[in-house]
XYZ file of C-alpha atoms in Angstrom:
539
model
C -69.945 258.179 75.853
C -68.800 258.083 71.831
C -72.504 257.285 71.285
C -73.585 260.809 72.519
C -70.623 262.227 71.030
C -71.853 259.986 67.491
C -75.664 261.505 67.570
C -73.879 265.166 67.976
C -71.902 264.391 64.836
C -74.650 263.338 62.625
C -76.794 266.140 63.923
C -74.459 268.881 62.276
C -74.143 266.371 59.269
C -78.406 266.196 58.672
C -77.699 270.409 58.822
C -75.468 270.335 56.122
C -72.284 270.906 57.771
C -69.240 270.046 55.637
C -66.740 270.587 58.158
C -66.523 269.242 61.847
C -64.293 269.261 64.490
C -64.142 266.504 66.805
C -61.909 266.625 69.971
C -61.365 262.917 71.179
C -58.466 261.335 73.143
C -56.038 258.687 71.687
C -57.568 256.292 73.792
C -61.117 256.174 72.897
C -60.178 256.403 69.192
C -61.087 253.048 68.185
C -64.323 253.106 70.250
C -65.449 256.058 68.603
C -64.382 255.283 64.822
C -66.176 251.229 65.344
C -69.633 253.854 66.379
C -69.300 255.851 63.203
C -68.389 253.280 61.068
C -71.445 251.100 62.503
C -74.271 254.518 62.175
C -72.786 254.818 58.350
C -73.257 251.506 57.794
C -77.246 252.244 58.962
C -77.888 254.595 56.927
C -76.069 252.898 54.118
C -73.102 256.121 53.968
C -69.419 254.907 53.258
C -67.033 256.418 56.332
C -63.476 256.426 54.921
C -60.348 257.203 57.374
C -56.964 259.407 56.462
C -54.092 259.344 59.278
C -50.799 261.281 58.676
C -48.605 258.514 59.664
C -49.165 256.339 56.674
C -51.142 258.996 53.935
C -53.702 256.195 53.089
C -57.262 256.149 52.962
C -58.666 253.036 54.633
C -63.019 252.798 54.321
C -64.516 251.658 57.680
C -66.216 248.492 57.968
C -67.605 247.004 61.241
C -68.363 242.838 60.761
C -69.570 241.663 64.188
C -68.547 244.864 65.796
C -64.583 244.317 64.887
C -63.523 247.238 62.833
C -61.955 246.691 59.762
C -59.993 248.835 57.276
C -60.200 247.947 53.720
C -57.518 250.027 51.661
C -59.065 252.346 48.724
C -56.369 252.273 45.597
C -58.216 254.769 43.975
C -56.571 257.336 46.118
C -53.436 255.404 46.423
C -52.963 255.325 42.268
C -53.542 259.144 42.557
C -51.031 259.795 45.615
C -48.297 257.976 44.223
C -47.837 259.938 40.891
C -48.972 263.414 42.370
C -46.455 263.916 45.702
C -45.658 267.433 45.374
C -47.636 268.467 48.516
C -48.270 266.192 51.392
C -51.634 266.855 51.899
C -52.899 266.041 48.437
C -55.791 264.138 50.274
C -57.160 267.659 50.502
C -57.050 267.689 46.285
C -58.404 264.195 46.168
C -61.359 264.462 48.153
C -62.510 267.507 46.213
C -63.040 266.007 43.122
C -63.285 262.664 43.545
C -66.408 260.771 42.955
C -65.681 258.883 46.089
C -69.014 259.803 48.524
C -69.761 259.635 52.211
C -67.429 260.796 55.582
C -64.155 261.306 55.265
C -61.913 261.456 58.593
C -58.798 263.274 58.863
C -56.885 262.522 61.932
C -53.594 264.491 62.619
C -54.170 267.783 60.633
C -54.833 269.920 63.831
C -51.293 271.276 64.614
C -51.385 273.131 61.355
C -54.660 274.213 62.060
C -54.001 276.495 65.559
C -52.701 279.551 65.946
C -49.896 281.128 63.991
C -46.155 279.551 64.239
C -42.631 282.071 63.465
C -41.313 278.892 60.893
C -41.709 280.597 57.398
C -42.427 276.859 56.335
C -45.077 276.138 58.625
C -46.802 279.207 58.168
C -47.035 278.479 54.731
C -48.380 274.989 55.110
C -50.721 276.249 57.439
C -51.905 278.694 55.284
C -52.082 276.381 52.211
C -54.009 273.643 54.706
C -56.811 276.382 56.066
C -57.264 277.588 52.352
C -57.982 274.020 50.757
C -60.198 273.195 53.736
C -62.414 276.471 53.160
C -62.333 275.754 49.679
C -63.033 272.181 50.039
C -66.209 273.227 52.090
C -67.424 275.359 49.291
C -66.773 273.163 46.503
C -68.945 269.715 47.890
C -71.076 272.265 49.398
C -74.229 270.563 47.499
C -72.460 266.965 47.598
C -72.599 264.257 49.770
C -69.647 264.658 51.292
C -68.381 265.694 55.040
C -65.053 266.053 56.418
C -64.669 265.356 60.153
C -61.288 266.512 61.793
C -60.376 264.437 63.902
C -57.300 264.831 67.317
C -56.878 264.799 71.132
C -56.192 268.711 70.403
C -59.101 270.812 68.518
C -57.493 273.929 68.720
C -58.060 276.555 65.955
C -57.048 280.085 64.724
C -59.128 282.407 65.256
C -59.475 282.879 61.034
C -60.904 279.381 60.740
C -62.479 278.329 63.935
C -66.098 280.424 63.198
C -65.871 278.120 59.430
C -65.667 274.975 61.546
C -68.016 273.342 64.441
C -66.228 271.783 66.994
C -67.513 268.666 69.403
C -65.474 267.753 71.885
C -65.923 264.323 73.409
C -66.699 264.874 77.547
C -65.698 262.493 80.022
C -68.555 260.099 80.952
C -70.960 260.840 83.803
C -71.531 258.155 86.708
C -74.904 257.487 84.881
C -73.105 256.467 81.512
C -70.583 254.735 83.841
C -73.277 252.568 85.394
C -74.440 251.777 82.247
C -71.577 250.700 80.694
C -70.037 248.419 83.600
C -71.882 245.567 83.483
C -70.037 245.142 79.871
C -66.730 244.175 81.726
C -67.559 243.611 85.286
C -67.215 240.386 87.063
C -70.708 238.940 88.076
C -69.266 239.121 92.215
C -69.103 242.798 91.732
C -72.270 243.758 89.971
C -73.740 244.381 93.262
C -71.680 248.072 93.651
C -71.996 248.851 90.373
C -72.231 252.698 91.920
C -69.611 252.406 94.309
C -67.494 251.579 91.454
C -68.938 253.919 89.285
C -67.376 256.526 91.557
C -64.723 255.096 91.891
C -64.302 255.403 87.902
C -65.525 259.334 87.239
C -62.547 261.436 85.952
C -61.605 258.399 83.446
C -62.946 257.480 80.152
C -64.193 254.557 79.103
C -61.001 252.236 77.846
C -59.275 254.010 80.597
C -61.994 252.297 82.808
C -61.103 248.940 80.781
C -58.005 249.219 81.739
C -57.949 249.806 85.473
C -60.661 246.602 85.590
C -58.621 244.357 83.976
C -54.910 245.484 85.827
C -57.075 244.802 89.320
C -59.190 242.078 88.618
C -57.820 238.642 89.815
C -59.143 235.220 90.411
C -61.384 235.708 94.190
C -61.180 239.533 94.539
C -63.699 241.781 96.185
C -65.366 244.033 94.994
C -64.522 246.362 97.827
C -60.587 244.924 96.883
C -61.576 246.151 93.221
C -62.931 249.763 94.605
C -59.347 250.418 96.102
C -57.450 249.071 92.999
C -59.428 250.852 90.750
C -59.298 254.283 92.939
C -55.164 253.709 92.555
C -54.824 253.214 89.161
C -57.009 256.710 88.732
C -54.500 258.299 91.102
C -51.696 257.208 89.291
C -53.663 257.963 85.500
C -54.369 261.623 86.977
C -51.211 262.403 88.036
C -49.766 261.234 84.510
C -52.392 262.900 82.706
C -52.938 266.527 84.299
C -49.803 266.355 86.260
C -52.011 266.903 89.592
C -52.176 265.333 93.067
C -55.613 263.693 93.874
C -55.827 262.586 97.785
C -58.585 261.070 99.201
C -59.903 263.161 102.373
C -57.113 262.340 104.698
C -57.171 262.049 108.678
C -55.014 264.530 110.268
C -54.707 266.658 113.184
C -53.879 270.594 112.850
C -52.751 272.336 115.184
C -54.308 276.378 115.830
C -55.998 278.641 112.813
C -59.586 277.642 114.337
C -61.233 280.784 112.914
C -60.542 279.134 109.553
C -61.451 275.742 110.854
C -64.601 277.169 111.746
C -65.083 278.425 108.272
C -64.776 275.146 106.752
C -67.036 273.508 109.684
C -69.470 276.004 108.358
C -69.028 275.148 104.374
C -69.556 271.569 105.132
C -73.198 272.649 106.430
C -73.738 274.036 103.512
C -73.309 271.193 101.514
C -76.577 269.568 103.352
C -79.878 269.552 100.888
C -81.301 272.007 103.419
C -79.020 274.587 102.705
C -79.780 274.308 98.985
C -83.183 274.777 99.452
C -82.899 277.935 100.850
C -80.303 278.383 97.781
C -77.151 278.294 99.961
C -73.627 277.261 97.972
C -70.437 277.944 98.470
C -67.692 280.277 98.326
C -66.750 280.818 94.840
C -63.494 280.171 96.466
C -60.850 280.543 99.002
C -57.558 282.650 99.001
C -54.905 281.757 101.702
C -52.582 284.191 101.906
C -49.764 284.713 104.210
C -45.367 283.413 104.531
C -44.281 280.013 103.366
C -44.882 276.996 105.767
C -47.641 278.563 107.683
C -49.408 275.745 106.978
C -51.619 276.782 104.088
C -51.319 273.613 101.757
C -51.780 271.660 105.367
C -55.008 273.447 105.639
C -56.682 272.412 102.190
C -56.183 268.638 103.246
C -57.859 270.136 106.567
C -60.628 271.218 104.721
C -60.681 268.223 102.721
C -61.338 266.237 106.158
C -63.728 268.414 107.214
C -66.042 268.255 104.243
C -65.180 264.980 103.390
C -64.766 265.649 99.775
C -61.629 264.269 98.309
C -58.826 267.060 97.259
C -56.900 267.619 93.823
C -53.889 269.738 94.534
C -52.310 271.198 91.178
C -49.095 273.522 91.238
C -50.673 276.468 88.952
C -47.655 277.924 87.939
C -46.353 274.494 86.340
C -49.173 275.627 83.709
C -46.605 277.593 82.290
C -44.210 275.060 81.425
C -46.612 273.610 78.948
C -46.238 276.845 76.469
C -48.893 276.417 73.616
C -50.408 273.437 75.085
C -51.104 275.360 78.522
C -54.464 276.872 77.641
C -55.589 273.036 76.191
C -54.434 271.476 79.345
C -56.291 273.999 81.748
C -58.953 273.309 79.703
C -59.017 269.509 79.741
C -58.454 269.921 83.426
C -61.518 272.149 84.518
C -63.563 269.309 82.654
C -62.354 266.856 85.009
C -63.155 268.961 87.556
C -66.551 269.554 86.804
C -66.823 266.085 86.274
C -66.189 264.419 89.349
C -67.847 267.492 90.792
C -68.048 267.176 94.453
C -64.551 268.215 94.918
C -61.960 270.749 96.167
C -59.808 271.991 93.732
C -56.232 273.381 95.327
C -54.028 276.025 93.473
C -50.618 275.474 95.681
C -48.434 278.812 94.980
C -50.949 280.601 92.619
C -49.033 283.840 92.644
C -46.156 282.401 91.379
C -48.285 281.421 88.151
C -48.205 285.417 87.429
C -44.968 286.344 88.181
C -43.893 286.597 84.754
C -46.946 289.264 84.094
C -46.952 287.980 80.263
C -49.700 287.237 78.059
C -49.500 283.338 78.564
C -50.423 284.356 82.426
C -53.184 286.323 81.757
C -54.780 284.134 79.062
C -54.729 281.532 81.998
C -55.864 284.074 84.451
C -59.234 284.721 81.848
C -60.117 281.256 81.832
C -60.166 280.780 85.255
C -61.887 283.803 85.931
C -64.587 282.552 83.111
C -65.155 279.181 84.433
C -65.218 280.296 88.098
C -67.950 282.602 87.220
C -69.998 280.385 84.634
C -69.417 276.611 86.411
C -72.139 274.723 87.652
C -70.425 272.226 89.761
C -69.949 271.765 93.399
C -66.470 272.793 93.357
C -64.474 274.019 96.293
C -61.362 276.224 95.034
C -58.956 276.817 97.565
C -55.370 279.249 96.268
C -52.468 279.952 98.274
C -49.968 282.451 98.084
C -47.430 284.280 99.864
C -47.408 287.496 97.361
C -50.659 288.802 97.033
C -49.565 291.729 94.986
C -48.655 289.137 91.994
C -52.407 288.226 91.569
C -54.430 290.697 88.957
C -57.180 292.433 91.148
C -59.968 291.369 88.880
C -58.962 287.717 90.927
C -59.253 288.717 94.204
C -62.532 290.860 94.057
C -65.784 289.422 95.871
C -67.178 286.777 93.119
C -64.029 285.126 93.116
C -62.423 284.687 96.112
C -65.154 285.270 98.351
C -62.984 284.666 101.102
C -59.498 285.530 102.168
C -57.697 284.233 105.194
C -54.105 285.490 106.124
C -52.286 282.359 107.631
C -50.241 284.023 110.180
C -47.349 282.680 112.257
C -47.921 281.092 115.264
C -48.746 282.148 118.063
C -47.457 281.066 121.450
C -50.682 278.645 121.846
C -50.974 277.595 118.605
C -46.985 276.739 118.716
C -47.528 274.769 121.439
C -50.670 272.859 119.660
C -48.169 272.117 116.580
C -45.435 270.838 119.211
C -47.529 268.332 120.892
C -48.744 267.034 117.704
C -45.538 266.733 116.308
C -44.147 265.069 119.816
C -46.701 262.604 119.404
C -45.174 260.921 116.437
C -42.527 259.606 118.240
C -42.641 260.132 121.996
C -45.313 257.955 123.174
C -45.837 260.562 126.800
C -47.947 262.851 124.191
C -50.332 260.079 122.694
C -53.734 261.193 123.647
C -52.753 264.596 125.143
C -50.228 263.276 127.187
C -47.636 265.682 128.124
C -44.121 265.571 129.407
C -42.695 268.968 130.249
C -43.641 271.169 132.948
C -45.210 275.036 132.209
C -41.875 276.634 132.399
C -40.269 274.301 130.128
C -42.737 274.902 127.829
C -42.544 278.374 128.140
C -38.757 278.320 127.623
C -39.406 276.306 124.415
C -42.140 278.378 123.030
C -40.048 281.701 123.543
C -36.856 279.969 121.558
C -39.395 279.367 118.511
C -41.067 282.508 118.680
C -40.478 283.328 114.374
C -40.842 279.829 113.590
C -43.702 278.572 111.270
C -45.399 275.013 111.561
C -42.753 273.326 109.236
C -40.189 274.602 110.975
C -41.283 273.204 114.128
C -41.860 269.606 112.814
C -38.201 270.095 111.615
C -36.576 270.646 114.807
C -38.523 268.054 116.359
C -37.591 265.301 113.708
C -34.082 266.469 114.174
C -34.166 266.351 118.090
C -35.535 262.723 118.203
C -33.109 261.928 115.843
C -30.563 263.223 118.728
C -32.199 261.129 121.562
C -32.055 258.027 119.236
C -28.682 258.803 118.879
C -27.482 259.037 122.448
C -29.994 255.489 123.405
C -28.204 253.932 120.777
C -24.324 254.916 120.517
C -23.533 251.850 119.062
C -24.647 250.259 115.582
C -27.521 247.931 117.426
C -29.542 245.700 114.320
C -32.345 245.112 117.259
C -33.318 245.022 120.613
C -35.888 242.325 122.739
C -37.495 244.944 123.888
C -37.964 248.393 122.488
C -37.180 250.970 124.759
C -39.393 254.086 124.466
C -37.963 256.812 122.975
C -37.954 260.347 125.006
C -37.617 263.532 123.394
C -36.084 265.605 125.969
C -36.039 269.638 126.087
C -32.625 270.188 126.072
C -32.910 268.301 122.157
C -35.396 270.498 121.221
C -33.546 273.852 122.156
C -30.256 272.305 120.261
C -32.428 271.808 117.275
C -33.604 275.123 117.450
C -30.401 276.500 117.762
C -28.792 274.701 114.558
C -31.804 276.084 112.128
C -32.367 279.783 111.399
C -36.048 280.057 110.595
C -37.212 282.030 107.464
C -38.849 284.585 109.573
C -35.288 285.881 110.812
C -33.034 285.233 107.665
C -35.630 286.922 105.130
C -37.436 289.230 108.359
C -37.848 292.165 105.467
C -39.389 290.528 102.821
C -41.378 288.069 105.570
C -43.109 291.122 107.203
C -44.454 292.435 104.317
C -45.669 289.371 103.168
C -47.290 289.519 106.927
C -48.226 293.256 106.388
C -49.942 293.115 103.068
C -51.953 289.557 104.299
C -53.254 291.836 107.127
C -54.417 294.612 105.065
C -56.109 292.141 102.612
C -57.779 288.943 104.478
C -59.326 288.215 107.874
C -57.738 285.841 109.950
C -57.223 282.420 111.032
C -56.316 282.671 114.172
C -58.405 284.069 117.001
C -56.432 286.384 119.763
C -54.037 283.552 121.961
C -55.514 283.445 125.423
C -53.735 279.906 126.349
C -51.515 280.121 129.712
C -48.640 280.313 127.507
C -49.856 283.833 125.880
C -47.543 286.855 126.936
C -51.068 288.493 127.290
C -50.855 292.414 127.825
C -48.003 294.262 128.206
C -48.061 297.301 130.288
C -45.249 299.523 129.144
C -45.880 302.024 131.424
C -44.966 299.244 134.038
C-alpha cells in the first residue's frame, strides 16, 4: 500500500538522503501524493510537486483528505524570464530559499541508459549533472528531491547516487484491510474470497473493478466473478498475458507426464513442506508443434488446481527498451499472486535472434528463478531446444524435461474419441461407434499426425456429414436429428490435409531426435490393441 511505500520514503529522508527514486504507477499517483502531502503536513515539512506537462510547481495541501495544489509564483516569476533550458526547475531548487520535498514527476526517460540522438544525449547529460550537483549543494539543507514515474530506470553512472523504492503490488493482507473502505455491507462477509479475487491489481485498480460490477441486489459471489473478469481483461492489457482459471478438460495420452503433475500437486500439501518438499524449479516441454504442449500446461493447471498465466516470451522482444521493465513488472505479479503456474508458450523463439536484448532477458529469468520465494510453477515449451543458452536448461532450472512426442497408435485413438465426442453423441461417456478394424484403418491413415491435426480433420469431417443431412439451406428442424460422423468422413479429411510431420519430415525429426537425446518422456510404451506391437523382421 502507498502507506508502506510513504514510511520507506521518509526513512531514507531521516538518513539524509537528498535524492530518491520512487517507482509508482499512473494509477495510484494521486493516492500516493494525498499520503505524502498528509505525513509533511505532520511533521510540519512543505511537499511541493513539478510535472513536465505544465513546468509549474504546485505545494501539496490535503484539507479533509482532498488534495489540493496551490500554485508557487515564486518559481513561476523566475521561469518565465529565464527559459533557455527546460529544466530550469533543476536551477531553481538549488538556490532557492524555498524548503521541504520537492517531487519531480516525468524526468526518468532522460535519466536511463544512453540514447544515439546527439540532442538527447546532451540533455541527459546536462539533467544527471545538475541532479548530482543539486545533491551536493543542499547537502546540509532541508531539502529532498523525490523522482517520481511508472519507469525508475537508471544508467548505470547515476543509479549507485540515487535510492530507488519501487511501490509493490498489495498483498491479500493489505487487500483485506483496505476493502471494507469501498465494499458494500452484503459483501463484507467474503472479504477474503474477494481479496483473492483482487491480488495482481493495485489499489484504484481494485476501485475500479468494484464500482464497474457493483449494481443494485448483487452477490457477492456475482461480485467475485465480475471482479475476477475485469482482472482478466486489466492483465491482459497490462502485461499482454493470458490468465485462465484452472480449466476442465480431458487429454488424451502423455500419462507419464500426467503422472508427473499428479505427483507435484502432492507436493503442494503442508506435509510435503514439512519434510521441505517444493517444486520443480520448472518444467521444459520440448518436442514438434501441436503435440499438445500448451494443451498440457492447462492440464497441469487442472491437476493442481492453481490457475495458469500463459505469456508468449518472445513478444518480450517487441517491447525494445521497455522489455527488461516489463519482465520486471511481470515477475512481481507473479510472485504476487504466488500460487500460480507461470507458462512460457514458444520460449525458444525468444532467443532466436541470439542478441544482447535476448540474453539480458535470459539473466533475469535465470536470477529470479534461482532467488524467488514464491510458489511458482514455470512450465516452457519449445520445439528447438538448441535455441535455448545451456546455462537454462541445466538441473536448477528446468529440473525437468519432457519430450512431447507424436502420437502413438493408442494415444491417437484417445485424442479421436475425445474429439468425436464434441459432436457425435455415440462417444459421450466412452461410447464408441466403429468397429476394431475401422479403427485400425483410421489410426494407420493418421499415423504422422499430431493432436491438432486430428481435431482438424474431425471438425472438417462433421462439417461433411452436416453437409450431406442438410443439402438444402434448412433455418430449423422440430426435431434435431443426431449428427453421425462416419469413417469414410474422417479418411476424406485426412486425405485433403498434409500433416506437418510429412511436409517438413527433415526438420520434424530432428526436432524429434534432439527432444529424445535431451528429456524423458511423456508417453509410456503403447500396449493398447491398436499397438503394431513387435515386429519380427526375420518373419
Amino acid at each position: 500500500m502507498n502507506n508502506e511505500l510513504t514510511k520507506q520514503i521518509f526513512s531514507l529522508i531521516k538518513l539524509n538522503n537528498k535524492l530518491i527514486a520512487v517507482e509508482s504507477p499512473l494509477q495510484e499517483r494521486l493516492r500516493l501524493l494525498t499520503n505524502l502531502a498528509c505525513e509533511c503536513q505532520r511533521l510540519d515539512i512543505n511537499c511541493y510537486l513539478w510535472t513536465l506537462e505544465d513546468d509549474q510547481i504546485h505545494q501539496l495541501v490535503v484539507n479533509q483528505e482532498t488534495l489540493a495544489l496551490q500554485t508557487v509564483d515564486q518559481y513561476q516569476a523566475i521561469a518565465k524570464n529565464r527559459r533557455e533550458h527546460y529544466f530550469e526547475i533543476l536551477r531553481f531548487w538549488k538556490t532557492t530559499d524555498l524548503q521541504g520535498i520537492l517531487i519531480l514527476e516525468g524526468i526518468f526517460p532522460w535519466l536511463g541508459e544512453s540514447n544515439t540522438d546527439p540532442d538527447f544525449f546532451l540533455t541527459s547529460e546536462w539533467i544527471k549533472s545538475a541532479l548530482i550537483n543539486l545533491k551536493l549543494y543542499n547537502y546540509k539543507a532541508n531539502k529532498t528531491t523525490i523522482l517520481l514515474g511508472p519507469n525508475a530506470s537508471l544508467s548505470s553512472d547515476i543509479a549507485p547516487e540515487v535510492p530507488t523504492l519501487i511501490q509493490q503490488l498489495p498483498t491479500i493482507e493489505e487487500i483485506s484491510t483496505y476493502l471494507p473502505q469501498v465494499l458494500p455491507d452484503s459483501s463484507q462477509v467474503k472479504i477474503h474470497a474477494i481479496a483473492i479475487a483482487s491480488v495482481g491489481m493495485h489499489l484504484a485498480d481494485i476501485d475500479s473493478g468494484i464500482q464497474q460490477a457493483i449494481a443494485p441486489e448483487i452477490t457477492p459471489d456475482e461480485l467475485i466473478k465480475k471482479l475476477s473478469a475485469y482482472k482478466i481483461d486489466l492483465l491482459r492489457r497490462v502485461y499482454n498475458i493470458e490468465f485462465l482459471q484452472p480449466p476442465t478438460i480431458s487429454v488424451g495420452g502423455l500419462e507419464l507426464m500426467q503422472e508427473a503433475f499428479r505427483r507435484y500437486k502432492r507436493l503442494l500439501t503442508s506435509l510435503a513442506q514439512a519434510y521441505n518438499l517444493r517444486l520443480p524449479k520448472g518444467i521444459l516441454l520440448i518436442g514438434p508443434p501441436g503435440t499438445g504442449k500448451s494443451y498440457s500446461a492447462k492440464a497441469c493447471s487442472q491437476q493442481l488446481g492453481l490457475p495458469l498465466i500463459i505469456l508468449e516470451w518472445g513478444s518480450f522482444r517487441s517491447y525494445g527498451n521497455l522489455a527488461e521493465y516489463k519482465l520486471k513488472n511481470l515477475f512481481a505479479l507473479v510472485d504476487r499472486i504466488n500460487h500460480i503456474i507461470l507458462y512460457l508458450d514458444d520460449f525458444d523463439k525468444g532467443f532466436a535472434g541470439d542478441d544482447d536484448l535476448s540474453k539480458r532477458l535470459a539473466g533475469m529469468l535465470l536470477t529470479w528463478m534461482q532467488e524467488r520465494k514464491s510458489e511458482v510453477l514455470i512450465i516452457a515449451s519449445a520445439n528447438n531446444i538448441e535455441w535455448l543458452p545451456p546455462e537454462l536448461t541445466r538441473s536448477g532450472r528446468f529440473d525437468e524435461i519432457f519430450k512431447v512426442d507424436l502420437p502413438n497408435y493408442g494415444e491417437r485413438h484417445e485424442i479421436f474419441t475425445l474429439h468425436l465426442a464434441r459432436f457425435d453423441t455415440r462417444f459421450h461417456n466412452g461410447g464408441d461407434a466403429y468397429s476394431e478394424d475401422e479403427w485400425k484403418r483410421l489410426l494407420k491413415a493418421t499415423q504422422r499426425c499430431v493432436g491438432a491435426e486430428i481435431g482438424a480433420i474431425v471438425e472438417r469431417a462433421a462439417i461433411s456429414c452436416f453437409c450431406q443431412m442438410f443439402p438444402d439451406d434448412v433455418l430449423s428442424v422440430s426435431e434435431l436429428p443426431p449428427l453421425e460422423i462416419t469413417l469414410s468422413a474422417l479418411l476424406a479429411a485426412r486425405q485433403s490435409m498434409n500433416p506437418l510431420a510429412i511436409r517438413e519430415a527433415d526438420k520434424v525429426e530432428s526436432m524429434r531426435n534432439i527432444a529424445t537425446l535431451q528429456g524423458q518422456p511423456s508417453s509410456p510404451i503403447d500396449s493398447s490393441i491398436y499397438s503394431l506391437g513387435n515386429v519380427d523382421i526375420f518373419g
